[in-house]
XYZ file of C-alpha atoms in Angstrom:
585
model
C -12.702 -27.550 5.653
C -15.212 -25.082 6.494
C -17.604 -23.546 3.880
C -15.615 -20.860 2.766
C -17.645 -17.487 0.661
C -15.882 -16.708 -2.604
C -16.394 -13.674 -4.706
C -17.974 -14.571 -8.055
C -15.832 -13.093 -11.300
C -19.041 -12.327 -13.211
C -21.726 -11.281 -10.542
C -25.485 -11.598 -10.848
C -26.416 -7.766 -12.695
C -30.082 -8.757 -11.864
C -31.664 -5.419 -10.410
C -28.905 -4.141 -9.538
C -29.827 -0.732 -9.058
C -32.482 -2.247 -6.738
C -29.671 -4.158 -4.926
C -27.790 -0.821 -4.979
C -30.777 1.074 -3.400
C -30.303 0.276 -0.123
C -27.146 2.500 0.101
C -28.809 5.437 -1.311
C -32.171 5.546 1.368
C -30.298 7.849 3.670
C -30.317 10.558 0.495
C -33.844 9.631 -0.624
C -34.776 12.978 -0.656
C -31.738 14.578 -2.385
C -32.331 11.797 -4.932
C -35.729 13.116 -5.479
C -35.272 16.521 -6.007
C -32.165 16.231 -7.975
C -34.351 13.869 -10.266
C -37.034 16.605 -10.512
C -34.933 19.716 -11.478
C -33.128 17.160 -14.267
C -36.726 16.508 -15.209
C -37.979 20.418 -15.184
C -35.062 20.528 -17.228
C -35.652 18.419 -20.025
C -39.184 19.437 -20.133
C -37.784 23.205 -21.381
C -35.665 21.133 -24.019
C -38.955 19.197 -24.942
C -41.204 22.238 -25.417
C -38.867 24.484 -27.414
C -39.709 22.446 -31.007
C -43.767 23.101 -30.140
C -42.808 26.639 -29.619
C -40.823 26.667 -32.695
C -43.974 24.640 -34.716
C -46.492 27.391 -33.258
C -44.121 30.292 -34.436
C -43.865 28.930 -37.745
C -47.865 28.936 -37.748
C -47.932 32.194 -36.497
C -45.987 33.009 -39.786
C -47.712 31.848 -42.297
C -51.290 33.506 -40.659
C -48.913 36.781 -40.537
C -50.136 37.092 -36.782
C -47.055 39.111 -35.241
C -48.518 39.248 -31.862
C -48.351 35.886 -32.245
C -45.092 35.126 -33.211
C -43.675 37.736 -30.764
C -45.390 35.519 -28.145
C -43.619 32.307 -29.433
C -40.137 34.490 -28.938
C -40.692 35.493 -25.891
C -41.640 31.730 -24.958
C -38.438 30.722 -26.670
C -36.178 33.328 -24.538
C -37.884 32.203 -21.347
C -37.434 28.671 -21.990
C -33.918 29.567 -22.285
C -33.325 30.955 -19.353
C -35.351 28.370 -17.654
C -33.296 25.634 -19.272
C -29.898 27.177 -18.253
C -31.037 27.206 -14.415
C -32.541 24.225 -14.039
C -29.809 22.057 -15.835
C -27.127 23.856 -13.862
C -29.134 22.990 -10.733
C -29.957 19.469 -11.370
C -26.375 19.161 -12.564
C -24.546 20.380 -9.362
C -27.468 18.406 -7.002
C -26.733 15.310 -8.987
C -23.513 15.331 -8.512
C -23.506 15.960 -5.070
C -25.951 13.289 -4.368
C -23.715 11.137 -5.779
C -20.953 11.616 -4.734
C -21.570 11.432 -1.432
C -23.449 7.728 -1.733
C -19.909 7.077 -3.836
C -18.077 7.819 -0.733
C -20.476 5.615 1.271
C -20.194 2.793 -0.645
C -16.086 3.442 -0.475
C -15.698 3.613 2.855
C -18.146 0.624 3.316
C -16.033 -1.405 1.023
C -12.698 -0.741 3.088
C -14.575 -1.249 5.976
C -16.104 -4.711 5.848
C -12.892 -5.961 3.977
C -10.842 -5.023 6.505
C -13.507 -6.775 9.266
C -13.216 -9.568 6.754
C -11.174 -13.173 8.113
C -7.894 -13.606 7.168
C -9.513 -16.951 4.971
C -11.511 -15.130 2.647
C -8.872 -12.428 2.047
C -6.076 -15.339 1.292
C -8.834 -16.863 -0.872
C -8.683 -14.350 -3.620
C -6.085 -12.535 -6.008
C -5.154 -9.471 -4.574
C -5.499 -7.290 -7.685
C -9.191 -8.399 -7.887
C -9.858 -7.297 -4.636
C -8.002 -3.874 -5.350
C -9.885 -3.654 -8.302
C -13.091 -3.938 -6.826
C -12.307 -1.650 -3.872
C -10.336 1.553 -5.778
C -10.814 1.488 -9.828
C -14.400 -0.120 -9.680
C -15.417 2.782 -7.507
C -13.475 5.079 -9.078
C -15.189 4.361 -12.267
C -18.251 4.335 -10.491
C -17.692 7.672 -9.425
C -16.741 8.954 -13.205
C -19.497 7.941 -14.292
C -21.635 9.980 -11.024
C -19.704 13.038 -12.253
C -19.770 13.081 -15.896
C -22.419 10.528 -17.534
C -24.976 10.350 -14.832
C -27.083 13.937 -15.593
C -26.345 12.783 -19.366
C -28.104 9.414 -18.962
C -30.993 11.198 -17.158
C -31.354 13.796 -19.582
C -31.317 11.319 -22.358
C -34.139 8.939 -20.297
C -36.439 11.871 -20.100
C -35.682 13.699 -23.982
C -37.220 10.406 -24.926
C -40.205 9.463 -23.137
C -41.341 13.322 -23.294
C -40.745 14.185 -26.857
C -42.591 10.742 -27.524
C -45.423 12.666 -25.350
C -45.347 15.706 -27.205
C -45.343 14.288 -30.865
C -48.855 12.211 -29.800
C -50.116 15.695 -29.276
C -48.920 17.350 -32.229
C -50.286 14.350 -34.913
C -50.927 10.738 -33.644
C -50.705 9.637 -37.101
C -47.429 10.737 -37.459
C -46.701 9.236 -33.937
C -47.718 5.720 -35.287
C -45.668 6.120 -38.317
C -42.486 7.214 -35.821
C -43.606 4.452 -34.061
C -44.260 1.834 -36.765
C -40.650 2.758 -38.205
C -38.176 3.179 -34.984
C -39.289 1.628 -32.581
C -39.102 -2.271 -33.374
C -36.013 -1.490 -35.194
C -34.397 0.202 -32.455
C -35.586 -2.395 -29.778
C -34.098 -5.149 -32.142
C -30.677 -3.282 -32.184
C -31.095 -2.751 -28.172
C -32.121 -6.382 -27.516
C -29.182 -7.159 -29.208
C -26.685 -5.425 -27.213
C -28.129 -6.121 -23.819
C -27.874 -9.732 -24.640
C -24.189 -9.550 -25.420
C -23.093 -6.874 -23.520
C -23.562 -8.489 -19.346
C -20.885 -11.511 -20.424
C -18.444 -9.186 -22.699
C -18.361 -6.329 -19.802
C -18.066 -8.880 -16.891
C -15.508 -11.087 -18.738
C -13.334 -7.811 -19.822
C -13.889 -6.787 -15.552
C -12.549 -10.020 -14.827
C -9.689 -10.505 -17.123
C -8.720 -7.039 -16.083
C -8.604 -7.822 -12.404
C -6.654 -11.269 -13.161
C -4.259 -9.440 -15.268
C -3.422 -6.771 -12.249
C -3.268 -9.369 -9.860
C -0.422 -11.191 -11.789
C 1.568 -8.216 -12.123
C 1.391 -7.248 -8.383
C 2.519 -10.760 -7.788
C 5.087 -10.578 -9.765
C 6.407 -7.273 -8.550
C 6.126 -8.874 -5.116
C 7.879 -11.958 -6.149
C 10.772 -9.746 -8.050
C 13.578 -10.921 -5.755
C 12.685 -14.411 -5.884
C 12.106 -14.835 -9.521
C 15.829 -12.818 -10.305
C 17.516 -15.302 -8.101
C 15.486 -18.291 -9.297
C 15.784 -17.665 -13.353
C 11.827 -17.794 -12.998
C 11.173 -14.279 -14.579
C 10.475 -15.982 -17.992
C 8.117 -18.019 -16.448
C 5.959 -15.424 -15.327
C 6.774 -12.578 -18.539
C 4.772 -15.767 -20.454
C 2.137 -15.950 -17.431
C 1.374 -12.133 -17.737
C 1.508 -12.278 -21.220
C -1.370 -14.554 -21.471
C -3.650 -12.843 -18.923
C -2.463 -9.598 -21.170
C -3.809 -11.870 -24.251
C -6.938 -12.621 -22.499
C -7.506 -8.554 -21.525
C -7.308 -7.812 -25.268
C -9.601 -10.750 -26.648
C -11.875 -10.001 -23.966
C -11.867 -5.633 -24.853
C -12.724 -6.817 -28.491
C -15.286 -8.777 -27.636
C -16.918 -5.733 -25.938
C -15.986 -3.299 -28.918
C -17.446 -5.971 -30.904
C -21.065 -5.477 -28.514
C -20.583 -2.104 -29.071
C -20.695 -1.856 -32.415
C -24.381 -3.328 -32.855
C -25.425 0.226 -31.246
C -23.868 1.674 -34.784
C -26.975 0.427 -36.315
C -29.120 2.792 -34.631
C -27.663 5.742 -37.171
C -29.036 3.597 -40.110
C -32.576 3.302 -38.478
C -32.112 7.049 -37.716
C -32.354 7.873 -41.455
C -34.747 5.586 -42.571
C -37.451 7.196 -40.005
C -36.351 10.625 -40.936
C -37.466 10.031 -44.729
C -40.631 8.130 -43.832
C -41.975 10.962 -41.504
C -40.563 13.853 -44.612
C -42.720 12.071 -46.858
C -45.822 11.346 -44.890
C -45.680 14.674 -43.145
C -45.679 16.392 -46.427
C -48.787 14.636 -47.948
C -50.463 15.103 -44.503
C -49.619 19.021 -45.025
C -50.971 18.911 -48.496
C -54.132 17.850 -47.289
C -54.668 20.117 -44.980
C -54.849 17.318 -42.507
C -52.082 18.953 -40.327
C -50.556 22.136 -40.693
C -46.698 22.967 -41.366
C -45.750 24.338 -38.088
C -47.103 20.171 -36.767
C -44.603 19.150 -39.668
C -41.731 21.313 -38.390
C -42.657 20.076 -34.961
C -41.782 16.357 -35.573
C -38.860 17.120 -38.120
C -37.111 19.212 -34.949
C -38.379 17.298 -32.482
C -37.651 13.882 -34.036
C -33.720 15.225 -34.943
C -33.312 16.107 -30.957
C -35.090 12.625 -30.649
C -32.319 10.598 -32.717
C -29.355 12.863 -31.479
C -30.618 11.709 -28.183
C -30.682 8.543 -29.299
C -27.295 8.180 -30.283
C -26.319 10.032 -27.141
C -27.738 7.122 -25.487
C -25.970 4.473 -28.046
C -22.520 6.369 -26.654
C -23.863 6.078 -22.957
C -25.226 2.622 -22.979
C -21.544 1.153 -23.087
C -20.466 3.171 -20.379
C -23.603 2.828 -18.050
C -23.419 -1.593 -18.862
C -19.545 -1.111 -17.543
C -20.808 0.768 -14.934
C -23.361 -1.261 -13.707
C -21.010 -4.432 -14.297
C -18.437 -2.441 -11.707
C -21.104 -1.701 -9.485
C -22.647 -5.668 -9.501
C -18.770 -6.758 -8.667
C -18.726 -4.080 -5.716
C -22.123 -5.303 -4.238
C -21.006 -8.852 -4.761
C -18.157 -7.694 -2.376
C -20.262 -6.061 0.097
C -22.837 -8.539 0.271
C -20.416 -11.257 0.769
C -18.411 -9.795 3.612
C -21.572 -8.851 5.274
C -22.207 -9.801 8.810
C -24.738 -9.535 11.230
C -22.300 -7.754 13.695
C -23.164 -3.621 13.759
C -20.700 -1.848 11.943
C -17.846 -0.305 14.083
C -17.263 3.257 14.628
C -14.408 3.070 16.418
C -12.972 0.439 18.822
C -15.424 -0.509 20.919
C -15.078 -0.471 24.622
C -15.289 -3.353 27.187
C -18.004 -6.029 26.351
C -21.238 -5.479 27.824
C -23.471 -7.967 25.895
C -24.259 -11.001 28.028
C -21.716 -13.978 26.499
C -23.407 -16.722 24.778
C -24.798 -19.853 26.689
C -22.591 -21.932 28.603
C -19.673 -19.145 28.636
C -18.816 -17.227 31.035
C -18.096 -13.587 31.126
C -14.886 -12.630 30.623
C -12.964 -11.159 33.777
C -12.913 -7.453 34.927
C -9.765 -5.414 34.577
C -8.544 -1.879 34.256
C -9.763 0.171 31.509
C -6.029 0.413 29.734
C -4.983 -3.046 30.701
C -6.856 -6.219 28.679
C -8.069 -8.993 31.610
C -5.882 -12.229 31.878
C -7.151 -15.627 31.351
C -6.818 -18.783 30.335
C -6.012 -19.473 26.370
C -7.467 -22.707 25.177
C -7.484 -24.978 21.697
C -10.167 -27.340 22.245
C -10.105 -30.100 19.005
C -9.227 -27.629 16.824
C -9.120 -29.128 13.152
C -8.391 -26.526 10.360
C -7.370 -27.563 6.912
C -6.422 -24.684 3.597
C -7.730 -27.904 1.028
C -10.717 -29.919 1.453
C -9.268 -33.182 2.601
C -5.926 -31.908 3.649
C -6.329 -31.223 7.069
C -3.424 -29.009 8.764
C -4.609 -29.513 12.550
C -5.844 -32.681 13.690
C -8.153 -32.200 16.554
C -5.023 -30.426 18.485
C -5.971 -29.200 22.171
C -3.560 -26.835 24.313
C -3.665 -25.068 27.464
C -1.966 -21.798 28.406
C -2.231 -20.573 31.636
C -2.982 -16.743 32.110
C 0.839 -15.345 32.429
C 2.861 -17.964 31.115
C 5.668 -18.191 28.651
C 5.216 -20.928 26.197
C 7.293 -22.013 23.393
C 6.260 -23.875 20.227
C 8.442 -25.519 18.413
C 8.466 -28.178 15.524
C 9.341 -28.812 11.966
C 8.422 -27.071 8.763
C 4.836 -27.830 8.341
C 4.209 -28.654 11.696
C 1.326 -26.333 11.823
C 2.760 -24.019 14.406
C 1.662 -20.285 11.777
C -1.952 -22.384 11.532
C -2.062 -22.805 15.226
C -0.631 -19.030 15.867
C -3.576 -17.725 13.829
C -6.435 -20.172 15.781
C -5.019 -18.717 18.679
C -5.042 -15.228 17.922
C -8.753 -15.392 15.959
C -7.038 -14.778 12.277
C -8.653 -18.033 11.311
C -11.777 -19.619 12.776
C -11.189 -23.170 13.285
C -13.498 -25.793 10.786
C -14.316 -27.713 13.958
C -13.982 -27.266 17.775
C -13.363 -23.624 19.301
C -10.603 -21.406 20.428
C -11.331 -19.491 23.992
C -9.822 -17.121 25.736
C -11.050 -16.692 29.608
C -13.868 -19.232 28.452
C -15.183 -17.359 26.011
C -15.254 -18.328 22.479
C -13.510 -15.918 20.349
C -15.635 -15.723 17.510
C -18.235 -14.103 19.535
C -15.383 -11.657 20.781
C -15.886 -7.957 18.168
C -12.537 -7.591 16.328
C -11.568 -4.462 18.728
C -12.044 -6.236 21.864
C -10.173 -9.341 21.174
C -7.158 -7.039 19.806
C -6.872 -5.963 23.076
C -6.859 -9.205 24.596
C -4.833 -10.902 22.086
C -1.669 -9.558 19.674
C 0.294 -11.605 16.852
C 3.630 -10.106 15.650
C 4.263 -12.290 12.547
C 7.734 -13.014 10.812
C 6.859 -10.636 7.990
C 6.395 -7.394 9.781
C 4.459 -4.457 7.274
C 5.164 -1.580 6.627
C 3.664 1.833 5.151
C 4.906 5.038 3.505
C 5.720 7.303 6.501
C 7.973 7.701 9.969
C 9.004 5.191 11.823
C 6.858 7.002 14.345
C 3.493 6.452 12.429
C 4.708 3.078 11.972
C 5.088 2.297 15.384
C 1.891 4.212 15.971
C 0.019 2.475 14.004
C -2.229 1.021 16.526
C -6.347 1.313 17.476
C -6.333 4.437 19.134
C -3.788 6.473 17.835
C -0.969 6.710 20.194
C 0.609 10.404 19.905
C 4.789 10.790 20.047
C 5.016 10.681 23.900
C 3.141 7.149 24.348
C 5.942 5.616 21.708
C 8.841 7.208 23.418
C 7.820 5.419 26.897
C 6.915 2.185 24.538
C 10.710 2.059 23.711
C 11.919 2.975 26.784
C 9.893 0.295 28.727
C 11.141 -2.469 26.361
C 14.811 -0.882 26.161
C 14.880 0.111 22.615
C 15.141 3.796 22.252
C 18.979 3.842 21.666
C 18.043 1.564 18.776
C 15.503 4.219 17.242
C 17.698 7.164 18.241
C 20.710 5.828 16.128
C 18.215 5.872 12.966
C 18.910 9.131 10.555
C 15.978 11.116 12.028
C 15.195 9.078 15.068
C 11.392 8.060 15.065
C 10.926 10.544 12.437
C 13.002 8.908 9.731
C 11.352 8.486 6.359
C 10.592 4.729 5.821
C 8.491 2.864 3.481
C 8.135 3.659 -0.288
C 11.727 3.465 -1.316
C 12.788 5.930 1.200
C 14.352 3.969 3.360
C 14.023 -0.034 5.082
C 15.205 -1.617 8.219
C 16.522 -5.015 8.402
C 14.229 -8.530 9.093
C 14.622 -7.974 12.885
C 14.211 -4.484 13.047
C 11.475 -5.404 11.407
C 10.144 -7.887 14.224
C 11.212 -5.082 16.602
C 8.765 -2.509 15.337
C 5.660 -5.127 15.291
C 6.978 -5.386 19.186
C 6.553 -1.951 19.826
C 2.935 -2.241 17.995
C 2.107 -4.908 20.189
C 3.944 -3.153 23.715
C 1.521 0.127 22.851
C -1.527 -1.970 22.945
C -0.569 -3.919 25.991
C -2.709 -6.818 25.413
C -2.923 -9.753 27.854
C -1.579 -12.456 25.516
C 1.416 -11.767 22.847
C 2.562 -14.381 20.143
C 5.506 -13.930 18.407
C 5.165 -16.121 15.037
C 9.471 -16.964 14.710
C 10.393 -13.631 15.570
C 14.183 -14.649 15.741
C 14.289 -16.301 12.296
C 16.848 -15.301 9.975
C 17.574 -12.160 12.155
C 21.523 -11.352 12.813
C 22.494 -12.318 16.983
C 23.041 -8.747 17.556
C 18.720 -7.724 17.007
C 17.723 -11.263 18.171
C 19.448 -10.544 21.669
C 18.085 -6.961 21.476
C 14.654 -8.774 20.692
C 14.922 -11.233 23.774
C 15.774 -8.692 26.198
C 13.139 -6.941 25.262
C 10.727 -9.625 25.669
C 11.812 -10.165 29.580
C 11.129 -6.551 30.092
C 7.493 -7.462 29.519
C 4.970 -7.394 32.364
C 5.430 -10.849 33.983
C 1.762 -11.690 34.105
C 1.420 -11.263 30.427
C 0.920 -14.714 28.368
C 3.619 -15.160 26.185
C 3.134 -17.198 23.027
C 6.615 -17.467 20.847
C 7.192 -19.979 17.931
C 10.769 -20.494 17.694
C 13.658 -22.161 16.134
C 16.917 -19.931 17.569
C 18.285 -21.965 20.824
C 18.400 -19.551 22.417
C 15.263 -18.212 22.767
C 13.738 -21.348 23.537
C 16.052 -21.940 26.070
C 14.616 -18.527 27.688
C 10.810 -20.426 27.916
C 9.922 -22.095 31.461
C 7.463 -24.563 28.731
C 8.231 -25.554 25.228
C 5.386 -28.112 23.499
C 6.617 -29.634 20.243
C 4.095 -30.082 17.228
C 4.231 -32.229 14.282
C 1.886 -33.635 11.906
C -0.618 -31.396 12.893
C -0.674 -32.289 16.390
C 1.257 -32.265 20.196
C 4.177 -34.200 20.299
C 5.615 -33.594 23.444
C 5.790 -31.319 26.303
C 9.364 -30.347 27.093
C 10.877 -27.969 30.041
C 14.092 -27.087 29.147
C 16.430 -26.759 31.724
């Protein structure tokens, strides 16, 4: 089995902002100035207690030109500070939002351009998780913490400033008093609060994966009697959620014991401030300067003790998001749009793959050579299994359960990347092929067709290139099948999807026809599109297939007679390898 990546539940939070950085160079500048007006900002807040200390001065020297100086300075910084927090405010946000939405869309995008492998490899909640409510969170926290947690940042370091100009020796008692405590209390939490954040992150995402598996599974656990089985199974993920939230309420209550360090530094700078005053060593407007300043100082402070849970889950959301970006990274560019015709030179020993129309995908030859895949380390599924399908033939394959026909279907197709040997279409390898070229070249319809909320016409149309109403209508004419959509409710613009309406397992296979028919690629598997379908649609089905070009390669994995009995070449597989050939007659 090949070295598979897997996403790690509690990701490195090692520099992650640095990590994080490289998605925020293309607003470098916006980050800059955004950071300077919060700055400019704080700096008002900062001088207003010095103003306040020099008034107070001004006061008891009964200098009124003085003190009507200090108001003026007070009004001013007022207005100042209303401006430039309303500015950095609305910049901030901006800026965020918009490398929010970058790191969205990149998410979506390299999952989607992620192989099948990796995507079956994890929960599907987890991966939901990481790609809507992390980022969501993510962007909560852009919109309503973010100026708070800059604010707070630069209220501290300045006032700290300010205070060593006012009296150092009131600075080292500040200093002295708060600070080791607080860094105690702080070294605390960080300590604890990585593994209770990640751990609550991942119990979370285990915990919404269960449930979406066992609304998927609804039908099958009714008939089965196995809903008790899985009421206990999401019970005990539930159980781990809630152990795991009071382990982080537990982290978050060591911040609590800033408030008692608060106090104590309050009545050691009262009493040293007033012995200092009473010796003429500083004056009272200095004393009324740190008692002001140093209350804005611990309100920031436990501003910062209600921030510095939500900023730890934030950057434990944001660690889990990189994780998923840098894993699903690849040195292919990222795609616009569906990229044209190859033009890069194919890799050595491989020829280029054949010219052809612009709307029609080349045909060629589609070749397993060795191909040996297994799901388990040590249970191999494919054995070394090499097949040959000429450009425009119909080829069945047929065998029993387990077989490895789906495996083999996926190979083919370039779902899965085979663990050893190489799949090639026209001679080319098809893991050098970009996603959008070998869609065009080769299509699966599998047995379970999906669906979204919409019309059967954006169903049908849901295709690269976005084929408009006309395209779909000659679609089902070519393949015989617009009676069939014209006998629906609202024709191709009946509600489906979402509980508004469904179409039965063939009608189904005939939509992910139509998908396949509007992308007109030169090979087509059909992964047992008769299975479990009534005669009536698997006729309808068949009949449509023979309406397809004739020099299209035809791939179908089969168990109804009938359609195999349709197929010029059927090749049997079992064990995880060619049994036979067979031509029916």
């Amino acid at each position: 089995m090949a070295e598979q990546k897997r996403l790690s539940a509690s990701p490195q939070q090692h520099r992650v902002l640095r990590r994080a950085w490289t998605h925020m160079r293309a607003d470098r500048r916006r980050i800059v100035l955004a950071l300077a007006l919060s700055a400019a900002a704080t700096l008002t807040t900062v001088a207003v207690p010095a103003v306040i200390g020099a008034g107070v001065d001004q006061i008891l020297q009964d200098d009124r030109s003085g003190l009507l100086t200090a108001a003026g300075l007070l009004l001013a910084l007022s207005v100042a500070r209303l401006v430039l927090f309303r500015q950095s405010e609305i910049r901030l946000t901006a800026v965020g939002e918009r490398v929010v939405r970058r790191l969205r869309e990149l998410a979506v995008q390299r999952l989607s351009r992620a192989p099948l492998r990796f995507v079956e490899a994890h929960p599907s909640g987890d991966l939901l998780r990481r790609t809507t409510t992390e980022i969501a969170d993510l962007a909560t926290f852009v919109r309503g913490q973010l100026p708070d947690v800059l604010n707070v940042s630069g209220y501290l370091l300045f006032t700290l400033v300010l205070l060593l100009t006012q009296s150092w020796l009131l600075t080292l008692a500040l200093l002295v008093v708060f600070v080791p405590a607080i860094v105690w209390v702080l070294r605390r939490f960080k300590k604890a609060a990585p593994p209770a954040f990640a751990a609550e992150a991942a119990a979370a995402g285990r915990m919404a994966s269960t449930y979406q598996e066992l609304v998927r599974a609804r039908e099958m656990l009714l008939t089965s009697g196995g809903t008790g089985y899985w009421r206990e199974r999401f019970g005990q993920d539930s159980e781990t959620r809630y152990r795991a939230a009071r382990r982080t309420q537990r982290t978050l209550f060591v911040i609590s014991c800033s408030r008692i360090v608060q106090g104590l530094t309050t009545a050691v700078l009262l009493g040293a401030g007033g012995w200092l005053a009473a010796e003429d060593r500083i004056s009272v407007g200095v004393v009324v300067v740190f008692v002001l300043a140093t209350r804005q100082l611990f309100d920031s402070a436990t501003q910062a003790s209600n921030l510095v849970g939500q900023v730890q889950q934030t950057l434990t959301g944001l660690a889990r998001l990189l994780d998923l970006l840098e894993t699903t990274r690849t040195d292919e560019p990222e795609p616009a749009a569906l990229p044209g015709p190859r033009t890069s030179a194919p890799a050595s020993g491989q020829k280029p793959l054949g010219a052809g129309k612009s709307s029609t995908a080349p045909r060629g030859v589609l070749e397993a050579d060795a191909v040996r895949y297994a799901y388990v380390d040590g249970v191999e599924v494919l054995h070394g299994l090499s097949l040959t399908v000429e450009a425009g033939e119909r080829l069945g394959l047929v065998g029993p359960t387990g077989a490895g026909k789906t495996t083999l279907a996926k190979l083919l197709t370039g779902l899965y990347t085979p663990d050893s040997g190489s799949v090639r279409y026209d001679g080319v390898d098809l893991r050098v092929l970009p996603p959008g070229e070998l869609r065009r070249r080769i299509v699966l319809v599998p047995q379970r067709v999906h669906m979204i909320a919409g019309s059967l016409l954006d169903n049908l149309a849901l295709v690269p290139g976005e084929p408009g109403e006309a395209a779909v209508r000659e679609a089902l004419d070519r393949l015989g099948l617009t009676d069939w959509a014209e006998r629906l409710a609202q024709g191709l613009h009946t509600p489906l999807g979402a509980g508004q309406g469904e179409l039965s397992a063939g009608e189904l296979q005939l939509v992910g026809l139509v998908r396949a028919a509007l992308l007109d690629p030169a090979v087509l598997v059909l992964d047992e599109a008769t299975a479990d379908i009534d005669p009536a649609t698997a006729r309808k089905l068949e009949t449509a297939l023979d309406t397809l070009r004739t020099d299209r390669t035809l791939l179908v994995i089969a168990h109804r007679q009938s359609t195999i009995d349709r197929l010029p070449r059927v090749v049997r597989l079992d064990g995880g390898a060619v049994d036979s050939v067979l031509a029916p007659g």
